[in-house]
mmCIF file of C-alpha atoms in Angstrom:
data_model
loop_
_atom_site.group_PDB
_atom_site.id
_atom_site.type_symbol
_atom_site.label_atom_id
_atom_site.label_comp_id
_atom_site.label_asym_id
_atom_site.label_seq_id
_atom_site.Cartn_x
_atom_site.Cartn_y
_atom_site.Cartn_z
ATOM 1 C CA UNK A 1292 -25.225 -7.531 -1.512
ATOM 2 C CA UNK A 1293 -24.564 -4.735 0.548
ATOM 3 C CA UNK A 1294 -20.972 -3.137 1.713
ATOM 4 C CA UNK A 1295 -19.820 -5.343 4.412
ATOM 5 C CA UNK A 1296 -18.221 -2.840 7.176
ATOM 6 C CA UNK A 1297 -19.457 -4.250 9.827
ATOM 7 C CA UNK A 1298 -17.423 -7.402 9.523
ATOM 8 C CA UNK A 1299 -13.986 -5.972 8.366
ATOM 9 C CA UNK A 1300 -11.247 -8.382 8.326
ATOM 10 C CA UNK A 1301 -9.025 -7.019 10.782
ATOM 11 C CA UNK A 1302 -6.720 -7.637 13.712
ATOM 12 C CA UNK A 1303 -7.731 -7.910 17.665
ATOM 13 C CA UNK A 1304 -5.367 -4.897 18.224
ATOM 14 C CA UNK A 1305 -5.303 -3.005 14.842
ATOM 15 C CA UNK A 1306 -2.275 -1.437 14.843
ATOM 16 C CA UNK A 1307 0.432 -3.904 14.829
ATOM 17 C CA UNK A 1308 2.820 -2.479 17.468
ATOM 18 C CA UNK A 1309 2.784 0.055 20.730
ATOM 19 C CA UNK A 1310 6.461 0.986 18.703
ATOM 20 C CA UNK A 1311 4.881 1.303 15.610
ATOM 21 C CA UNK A 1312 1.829 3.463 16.456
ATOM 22 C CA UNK A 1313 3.899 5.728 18.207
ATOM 23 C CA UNK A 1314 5.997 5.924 15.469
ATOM 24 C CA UNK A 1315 3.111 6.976 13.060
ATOM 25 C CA UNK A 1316 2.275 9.236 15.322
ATOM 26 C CA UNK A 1317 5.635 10.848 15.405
ATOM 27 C CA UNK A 1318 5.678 10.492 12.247
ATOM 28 C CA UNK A 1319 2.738 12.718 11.308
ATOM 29 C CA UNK A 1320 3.820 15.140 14.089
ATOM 30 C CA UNK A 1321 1.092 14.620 16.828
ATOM 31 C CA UNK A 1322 -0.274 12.132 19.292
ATOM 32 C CA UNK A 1323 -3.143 9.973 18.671
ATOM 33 C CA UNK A 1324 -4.219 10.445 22.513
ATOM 34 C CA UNK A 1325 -7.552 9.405 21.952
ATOM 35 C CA UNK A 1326 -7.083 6.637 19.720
ATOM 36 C CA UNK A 1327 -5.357 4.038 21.940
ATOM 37 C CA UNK A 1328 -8.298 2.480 23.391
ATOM 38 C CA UNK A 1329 -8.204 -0.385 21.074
ATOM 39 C CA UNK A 1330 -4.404 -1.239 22.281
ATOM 40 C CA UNK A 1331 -3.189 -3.183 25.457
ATOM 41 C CA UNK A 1332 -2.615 -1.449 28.997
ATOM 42 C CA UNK A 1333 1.008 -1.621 27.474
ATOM 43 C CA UNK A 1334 0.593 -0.057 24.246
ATOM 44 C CA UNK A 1335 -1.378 2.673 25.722
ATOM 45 C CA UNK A 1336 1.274 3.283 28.636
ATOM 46 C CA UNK A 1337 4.165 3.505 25.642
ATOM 47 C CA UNK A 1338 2.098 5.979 23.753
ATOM 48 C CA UNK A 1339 1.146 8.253 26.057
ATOM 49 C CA UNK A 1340 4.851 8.219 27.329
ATOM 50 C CA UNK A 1341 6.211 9.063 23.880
ATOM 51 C CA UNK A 1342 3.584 11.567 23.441
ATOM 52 C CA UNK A 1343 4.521 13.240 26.109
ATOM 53 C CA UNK A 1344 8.095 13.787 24.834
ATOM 54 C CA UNK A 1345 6.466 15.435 21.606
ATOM 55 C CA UNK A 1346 7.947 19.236 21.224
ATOM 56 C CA UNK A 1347 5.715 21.838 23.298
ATOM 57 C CA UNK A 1348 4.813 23.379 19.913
ATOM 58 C CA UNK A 1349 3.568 20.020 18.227
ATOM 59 C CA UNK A 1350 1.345 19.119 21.922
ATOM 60 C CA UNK A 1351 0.119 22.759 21.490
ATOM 61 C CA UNK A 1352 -0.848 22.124 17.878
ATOM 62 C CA UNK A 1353 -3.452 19.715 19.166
ATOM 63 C CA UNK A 1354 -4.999 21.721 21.169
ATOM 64 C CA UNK A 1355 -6.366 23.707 17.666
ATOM 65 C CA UNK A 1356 -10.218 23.511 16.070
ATOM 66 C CA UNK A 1357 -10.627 20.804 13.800
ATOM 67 C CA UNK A 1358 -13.328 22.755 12.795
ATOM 68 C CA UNK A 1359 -11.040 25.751 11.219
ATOM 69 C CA UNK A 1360 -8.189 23.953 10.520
ATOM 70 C CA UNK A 1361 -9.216 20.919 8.212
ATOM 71 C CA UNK A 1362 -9.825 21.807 4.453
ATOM 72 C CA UNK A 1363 -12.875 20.418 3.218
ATOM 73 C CA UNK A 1364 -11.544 18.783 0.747
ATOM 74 C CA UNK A 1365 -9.682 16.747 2.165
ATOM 75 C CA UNK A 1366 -12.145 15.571 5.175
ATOM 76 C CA UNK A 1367 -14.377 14.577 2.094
ATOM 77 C CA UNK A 1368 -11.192 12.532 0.422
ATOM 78 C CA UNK A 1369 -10.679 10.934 4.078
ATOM 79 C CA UNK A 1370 -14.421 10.512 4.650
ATOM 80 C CA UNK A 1371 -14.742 8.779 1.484
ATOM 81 C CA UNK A 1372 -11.613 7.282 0.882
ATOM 82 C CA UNK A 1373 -10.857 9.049 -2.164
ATOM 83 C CA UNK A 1374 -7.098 6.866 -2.927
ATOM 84 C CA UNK A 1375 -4.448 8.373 -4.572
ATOM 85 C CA UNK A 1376 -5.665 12.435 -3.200
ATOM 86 C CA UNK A 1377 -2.866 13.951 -0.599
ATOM 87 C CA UNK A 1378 -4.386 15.041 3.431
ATOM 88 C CA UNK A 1379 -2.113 17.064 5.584
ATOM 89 C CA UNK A 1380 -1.490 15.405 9.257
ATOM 90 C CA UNK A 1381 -4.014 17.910 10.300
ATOM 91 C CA UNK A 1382 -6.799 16.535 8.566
ATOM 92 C CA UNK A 1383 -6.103 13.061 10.594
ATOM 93 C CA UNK A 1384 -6.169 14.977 13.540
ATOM 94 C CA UNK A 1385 -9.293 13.619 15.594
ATOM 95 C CA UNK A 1386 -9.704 10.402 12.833
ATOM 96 C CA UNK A 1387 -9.240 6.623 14.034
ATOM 97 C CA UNK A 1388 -6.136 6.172 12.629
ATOM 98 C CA UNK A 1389 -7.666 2.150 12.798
ATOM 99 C CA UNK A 1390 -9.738 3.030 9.587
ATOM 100 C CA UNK A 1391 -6.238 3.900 7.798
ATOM 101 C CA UNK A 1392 -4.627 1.006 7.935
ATOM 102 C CA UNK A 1393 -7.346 -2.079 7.586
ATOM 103 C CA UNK A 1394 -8.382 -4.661 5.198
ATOM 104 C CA UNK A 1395 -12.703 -5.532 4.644
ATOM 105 C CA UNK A 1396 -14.120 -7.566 2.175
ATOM 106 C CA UNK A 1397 -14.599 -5.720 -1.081
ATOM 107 C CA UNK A 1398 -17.342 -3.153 -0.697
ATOM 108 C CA UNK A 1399 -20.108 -2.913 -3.451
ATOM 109 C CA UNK A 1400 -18.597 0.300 -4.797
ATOM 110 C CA UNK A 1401 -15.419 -1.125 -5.220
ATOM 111 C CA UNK A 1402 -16.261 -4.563 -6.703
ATOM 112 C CA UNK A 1403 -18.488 -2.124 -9.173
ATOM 113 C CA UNK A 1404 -15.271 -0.787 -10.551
ATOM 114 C CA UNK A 1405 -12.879 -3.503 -11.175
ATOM 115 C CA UNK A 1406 -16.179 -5.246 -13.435
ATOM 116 C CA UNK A 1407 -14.931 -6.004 -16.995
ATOM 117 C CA UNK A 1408 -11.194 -4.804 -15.732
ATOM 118 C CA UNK A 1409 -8.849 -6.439 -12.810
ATOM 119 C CA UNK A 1410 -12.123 -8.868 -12.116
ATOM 120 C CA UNK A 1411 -12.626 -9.685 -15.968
ATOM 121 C CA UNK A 1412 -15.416 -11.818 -17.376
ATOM 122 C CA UNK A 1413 -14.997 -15.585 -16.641
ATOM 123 C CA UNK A 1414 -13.022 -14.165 -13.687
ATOM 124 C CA UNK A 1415 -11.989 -17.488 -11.604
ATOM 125 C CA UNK A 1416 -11.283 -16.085 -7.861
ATOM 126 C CA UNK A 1417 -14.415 -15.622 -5.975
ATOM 127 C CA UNK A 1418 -14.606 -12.073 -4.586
ATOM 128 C CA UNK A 1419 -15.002 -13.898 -0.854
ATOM 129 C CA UNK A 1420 -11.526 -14.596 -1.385
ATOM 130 C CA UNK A 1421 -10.660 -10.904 -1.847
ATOM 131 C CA UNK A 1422 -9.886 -8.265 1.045
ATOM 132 C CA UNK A 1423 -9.861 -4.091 0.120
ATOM 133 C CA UNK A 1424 -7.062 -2.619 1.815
ATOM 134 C CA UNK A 1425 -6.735 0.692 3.049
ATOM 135 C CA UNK A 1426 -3.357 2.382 4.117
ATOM 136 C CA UNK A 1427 -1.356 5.678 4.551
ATOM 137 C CA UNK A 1428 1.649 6.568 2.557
ATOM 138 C CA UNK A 1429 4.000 9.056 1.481
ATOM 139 C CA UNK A 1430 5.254 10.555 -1.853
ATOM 140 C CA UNK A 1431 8.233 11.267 -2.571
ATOM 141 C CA UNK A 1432 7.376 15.028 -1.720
ATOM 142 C CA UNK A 1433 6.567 14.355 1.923
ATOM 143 C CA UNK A 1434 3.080 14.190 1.120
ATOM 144 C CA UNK A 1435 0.480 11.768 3.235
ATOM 145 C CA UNK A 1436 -1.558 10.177 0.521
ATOM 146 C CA UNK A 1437 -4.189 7.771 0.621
ATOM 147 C CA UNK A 1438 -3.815 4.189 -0.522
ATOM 148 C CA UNK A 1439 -5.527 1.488 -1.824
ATOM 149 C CA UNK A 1440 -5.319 -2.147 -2.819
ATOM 150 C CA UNK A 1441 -7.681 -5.095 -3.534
ATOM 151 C CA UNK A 1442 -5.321 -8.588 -2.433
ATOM 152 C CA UNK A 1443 -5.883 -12.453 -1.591
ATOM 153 C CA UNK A 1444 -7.438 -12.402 2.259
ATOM 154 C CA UNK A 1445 -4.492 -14.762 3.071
ATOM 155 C CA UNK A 1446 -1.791 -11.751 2.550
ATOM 156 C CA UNK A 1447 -4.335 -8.724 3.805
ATOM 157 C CA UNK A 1448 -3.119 -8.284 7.207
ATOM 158 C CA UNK A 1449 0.663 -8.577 5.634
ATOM 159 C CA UNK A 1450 0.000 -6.065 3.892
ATOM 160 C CA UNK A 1451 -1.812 -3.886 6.706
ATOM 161 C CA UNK A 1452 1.445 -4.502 9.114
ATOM 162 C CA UNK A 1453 3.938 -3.586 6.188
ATOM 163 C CA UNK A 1454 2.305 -0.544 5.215
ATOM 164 C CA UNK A 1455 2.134 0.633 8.886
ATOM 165 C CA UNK A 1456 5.671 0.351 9.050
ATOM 166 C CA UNK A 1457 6.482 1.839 5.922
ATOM 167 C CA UNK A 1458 4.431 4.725 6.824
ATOM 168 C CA UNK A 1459 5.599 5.077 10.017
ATOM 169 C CA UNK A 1460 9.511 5.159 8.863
ATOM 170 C CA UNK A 1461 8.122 7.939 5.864
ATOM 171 C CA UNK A 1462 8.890 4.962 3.091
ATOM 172 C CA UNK A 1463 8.250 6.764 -0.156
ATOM 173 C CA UNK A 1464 5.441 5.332 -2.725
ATOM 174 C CA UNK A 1465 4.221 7.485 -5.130
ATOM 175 C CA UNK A 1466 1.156 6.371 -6.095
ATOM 176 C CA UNK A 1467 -1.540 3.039 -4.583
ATOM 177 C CA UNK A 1468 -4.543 3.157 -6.554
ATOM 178 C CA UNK A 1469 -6.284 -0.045 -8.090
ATOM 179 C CA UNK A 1470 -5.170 -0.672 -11.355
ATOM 180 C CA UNK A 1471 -9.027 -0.251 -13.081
ATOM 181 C CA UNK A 1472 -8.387 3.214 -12.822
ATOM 182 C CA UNK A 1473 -6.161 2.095 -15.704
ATOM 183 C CA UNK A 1474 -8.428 0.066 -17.342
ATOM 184 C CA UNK A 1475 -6.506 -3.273 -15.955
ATOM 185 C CA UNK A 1476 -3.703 -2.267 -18.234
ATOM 186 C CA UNK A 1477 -0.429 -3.454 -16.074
ATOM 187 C CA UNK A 1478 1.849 -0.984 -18.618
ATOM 188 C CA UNK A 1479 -0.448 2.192 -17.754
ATOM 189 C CA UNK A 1480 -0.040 1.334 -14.384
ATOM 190 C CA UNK A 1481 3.423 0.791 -14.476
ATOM 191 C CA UNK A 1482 4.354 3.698 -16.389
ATOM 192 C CA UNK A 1483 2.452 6.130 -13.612
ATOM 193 C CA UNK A 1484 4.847 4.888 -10.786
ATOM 194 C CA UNK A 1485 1.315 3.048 -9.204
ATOM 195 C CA UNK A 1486 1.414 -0.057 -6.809
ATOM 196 C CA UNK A 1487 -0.758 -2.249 -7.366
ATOM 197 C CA UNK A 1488 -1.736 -6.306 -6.278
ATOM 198 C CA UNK A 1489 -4.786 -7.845 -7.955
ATOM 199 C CA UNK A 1490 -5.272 -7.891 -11.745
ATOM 200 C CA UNK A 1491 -7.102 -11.089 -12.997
ATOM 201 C CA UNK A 1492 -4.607 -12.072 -16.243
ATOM 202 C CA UNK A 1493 -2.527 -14.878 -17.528
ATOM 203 C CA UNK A 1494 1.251 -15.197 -17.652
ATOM 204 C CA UNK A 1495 2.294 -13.634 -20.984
ATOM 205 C CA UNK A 1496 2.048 -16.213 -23.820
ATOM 206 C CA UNK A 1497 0.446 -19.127 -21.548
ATOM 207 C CA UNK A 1498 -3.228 -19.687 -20.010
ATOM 208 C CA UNK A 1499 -1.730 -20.014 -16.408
ATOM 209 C CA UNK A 1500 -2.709 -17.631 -13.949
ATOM 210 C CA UNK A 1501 -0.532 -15.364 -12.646
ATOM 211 C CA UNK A 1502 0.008 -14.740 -8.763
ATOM 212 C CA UNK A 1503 -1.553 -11.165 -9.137
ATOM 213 C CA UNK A 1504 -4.732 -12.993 -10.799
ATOM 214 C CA UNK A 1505 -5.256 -14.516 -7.343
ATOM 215 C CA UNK A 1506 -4.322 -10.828 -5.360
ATOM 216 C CA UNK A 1507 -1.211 -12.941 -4.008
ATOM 217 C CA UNK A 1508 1.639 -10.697 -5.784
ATOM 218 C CA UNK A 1509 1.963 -7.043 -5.374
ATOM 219 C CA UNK A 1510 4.108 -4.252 -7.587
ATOM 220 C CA UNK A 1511 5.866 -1.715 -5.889
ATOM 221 C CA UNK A 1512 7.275 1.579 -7.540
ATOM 222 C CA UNK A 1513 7.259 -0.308 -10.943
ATOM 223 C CA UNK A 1514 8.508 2.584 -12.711
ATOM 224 C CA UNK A 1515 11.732 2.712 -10.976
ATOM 225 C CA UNK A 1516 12.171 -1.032 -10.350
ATOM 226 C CA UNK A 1517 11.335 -2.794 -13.569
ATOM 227 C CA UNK A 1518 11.212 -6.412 -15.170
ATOM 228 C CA UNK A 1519 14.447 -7.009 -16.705
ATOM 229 C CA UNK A 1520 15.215 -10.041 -18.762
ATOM 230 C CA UNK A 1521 18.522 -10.412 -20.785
ATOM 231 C CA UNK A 1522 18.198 -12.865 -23.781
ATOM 232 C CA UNK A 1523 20.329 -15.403 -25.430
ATOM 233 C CA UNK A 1524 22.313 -12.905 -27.480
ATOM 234 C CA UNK A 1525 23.348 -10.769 -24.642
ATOM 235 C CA UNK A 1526 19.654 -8.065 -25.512
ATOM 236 C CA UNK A 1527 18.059 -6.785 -22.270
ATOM 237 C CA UNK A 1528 14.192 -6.430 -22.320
ATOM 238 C CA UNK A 1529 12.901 -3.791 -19.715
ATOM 239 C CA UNK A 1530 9.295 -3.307 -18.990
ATOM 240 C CA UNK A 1531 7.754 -0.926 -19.109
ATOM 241 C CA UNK A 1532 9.978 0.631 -21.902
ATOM 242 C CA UNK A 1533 10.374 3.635 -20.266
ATOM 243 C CA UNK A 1534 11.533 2.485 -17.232
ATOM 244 C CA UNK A 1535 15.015 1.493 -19.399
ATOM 245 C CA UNK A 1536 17.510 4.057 -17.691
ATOM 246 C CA UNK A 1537 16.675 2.466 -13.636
ATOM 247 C CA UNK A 1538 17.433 -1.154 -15.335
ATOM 248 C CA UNK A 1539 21.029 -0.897 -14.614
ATOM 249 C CA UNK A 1540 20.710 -1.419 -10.059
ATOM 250 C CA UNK A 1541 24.375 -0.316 -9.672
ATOM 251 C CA UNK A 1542 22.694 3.398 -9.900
ATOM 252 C CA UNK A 1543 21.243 5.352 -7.115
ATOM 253 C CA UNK A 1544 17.597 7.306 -7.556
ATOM 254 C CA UNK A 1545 14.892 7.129 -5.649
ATOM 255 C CA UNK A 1546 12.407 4.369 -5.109
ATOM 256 C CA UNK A 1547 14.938 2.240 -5.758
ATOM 257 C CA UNK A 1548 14.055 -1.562 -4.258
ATOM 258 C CA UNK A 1549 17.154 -3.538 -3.100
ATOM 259 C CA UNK A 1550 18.094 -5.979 -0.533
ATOM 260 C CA UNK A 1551 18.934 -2.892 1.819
ATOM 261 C CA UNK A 1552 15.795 -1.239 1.283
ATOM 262 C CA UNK A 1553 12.497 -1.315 3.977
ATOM 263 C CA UNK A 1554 9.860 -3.128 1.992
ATOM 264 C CA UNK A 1555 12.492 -5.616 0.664
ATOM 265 C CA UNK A 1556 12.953 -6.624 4.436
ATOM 266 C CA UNK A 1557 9.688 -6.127 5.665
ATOM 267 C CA UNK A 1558 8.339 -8.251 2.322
ATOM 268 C CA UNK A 1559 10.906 -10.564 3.051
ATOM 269 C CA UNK A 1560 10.552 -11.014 6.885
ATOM 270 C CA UNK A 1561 6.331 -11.978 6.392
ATOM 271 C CA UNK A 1562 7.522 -14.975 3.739
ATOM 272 C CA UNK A 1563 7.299 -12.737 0.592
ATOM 273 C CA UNK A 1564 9.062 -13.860 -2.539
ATOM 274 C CA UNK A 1565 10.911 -10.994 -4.537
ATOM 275 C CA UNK A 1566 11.624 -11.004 -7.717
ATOM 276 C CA UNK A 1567 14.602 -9.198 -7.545
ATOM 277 C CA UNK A 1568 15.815 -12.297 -6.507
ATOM 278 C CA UNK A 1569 14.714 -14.560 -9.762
ATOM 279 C CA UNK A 1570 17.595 -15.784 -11.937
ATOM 280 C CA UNK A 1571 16.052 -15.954 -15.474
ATOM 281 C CA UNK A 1572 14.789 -12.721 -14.936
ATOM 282 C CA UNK A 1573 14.610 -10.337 -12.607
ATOM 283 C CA UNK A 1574 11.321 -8.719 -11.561
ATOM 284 C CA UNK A 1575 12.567 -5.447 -8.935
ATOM 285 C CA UNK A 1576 9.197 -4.546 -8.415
ATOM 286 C CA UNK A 1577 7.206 -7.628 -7.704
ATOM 287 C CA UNK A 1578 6.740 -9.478 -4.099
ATOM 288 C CA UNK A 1579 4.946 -12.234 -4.468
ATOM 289 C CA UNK A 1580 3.536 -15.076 -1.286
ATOM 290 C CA UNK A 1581 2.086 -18.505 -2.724
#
């Protein structure tokens, strides 16, 4: 089976919003001039408006060769999708910002690594049920990084339309890679800071499925927003381990997930489940949709 570009799950009018594309693309300092030919008469009025208010210095910046101004390393990384590597806004400069924020169905190459890892043997979710997702983000650093997840089709365009407005409002995530490039192993991932969604596994200590074995639950920031359970005799069990000093949420630090924060709302507005939320336990990372 070959990779299936051509029929990309995506939306009539890719990016969500005129707001929210002009947004991005104040966001990254320049106007997307030519890349409003996908949006309504609307959209395309509101962009070029707002593009026109751009500083003098950031319409003139435009205006310079692609050619001598994009490292080639990171045209390659953008080219090829290479998640989890940093681009400046100048690299995007000239790109369909369309093909950074979309979901497809999972490309050969992709399906290739997540064998024997998040799609295990005996694997029960059919890979037609499964969407790749591309999307911008920011670190922590300012940095525009490149982000990827593999999720349930039902959530994809969720996640396209929260990501674009993370992006655009310069949300930090530090790291969206699939979790095979931890060998499936949720605690690796955790412990690096990465989002991630699908991972074919069972709840711990049962044969039922959990939501991210179906692509329908998705960790954010794990590191700093951790599963916290406290036990009969008053014990509190964080995981990962070393994520023990952001258990106590009456702290400020970065990343931190609460009900004030951007994704909680924007998780929460689409239907999304957090787990933040649960009584038993409390899981700040995870946003789940059933």
């Amino acid at each position: 089976m070959k990779d299936n570009h051509s029929f990309p799950n995506r939306r009539p009018s890719t990016i969500t919003t005129a707001a929210t594309f002009v947004a991005i693309c104040l966001a990254t300092g320049f106007a997307y001039a030519k890349q409003t030919t996908n949006l309504t008469d609307d959209a395309r009025q509101a962009t070029s408006v707002e593009a026109t208010n751009l500083t003098d210095g950031n319409q003139q910046t435009t205006s310079i060769t692609e050619k001598d101004q994009r490292p080639g390393g990171e045209r390659t990384a953008l080219k090829n999708w290479e998640a989890g590597k940093t681009i400046s806004s100048l690299t995007l400069r000239g790109y369909d910002l369309n093909k950074c924020f979309m979901s497809e169905p999972i490309p050969d190459r992709v399906f290739e690594r997540m064998q024997g890892k998040s799609y295990k043997k005996g694997c029960t979710v059919s890979r037609e049920s499964l969407r790749y997702v591309k999307v911008l983000h920011w670190n922590d650093k300012g940095k525009i990084c490149l982000g990827e997840l593999v999720c349930h089709k039902s959530i994809a365009n969720d996640l396209v339309e929260i990501f674009e407005t993370l992006f655009a409002k310069k949300y930090p995530i530090e790291r969206m890679v699939l979790i095979d490039n931890y060998d499936a192993d949720d605690l690796k991932s955790m412990e690096a800071n990465n989002t991630s969604c699908f991972n074919f596994r069972y709840v711990a200590g049962t044969k039922v499925p959990s939501n991210h074995s179906y692509g329908k639950a998705i960790d954010l920031n794990p590191l700093y927003n951790p599963y916290v359970r406290k036990g009969a005799n008053g014990k509190k069990t964080v995981s990962p381990l070393s994520a023990r000093r952001y258990a106590d949420r009456s702290k400020d630090f970065k990343y931190k997930i609460d009900r004030n924060d951007l994704a909680y709302k924007e998780f929460r507005k689409r239907g999304f489940t957090w787990g933040g939320g649960w009584k038993r336990s409390q899981d700040y990372q995870h946003f789940e949709k059933k």
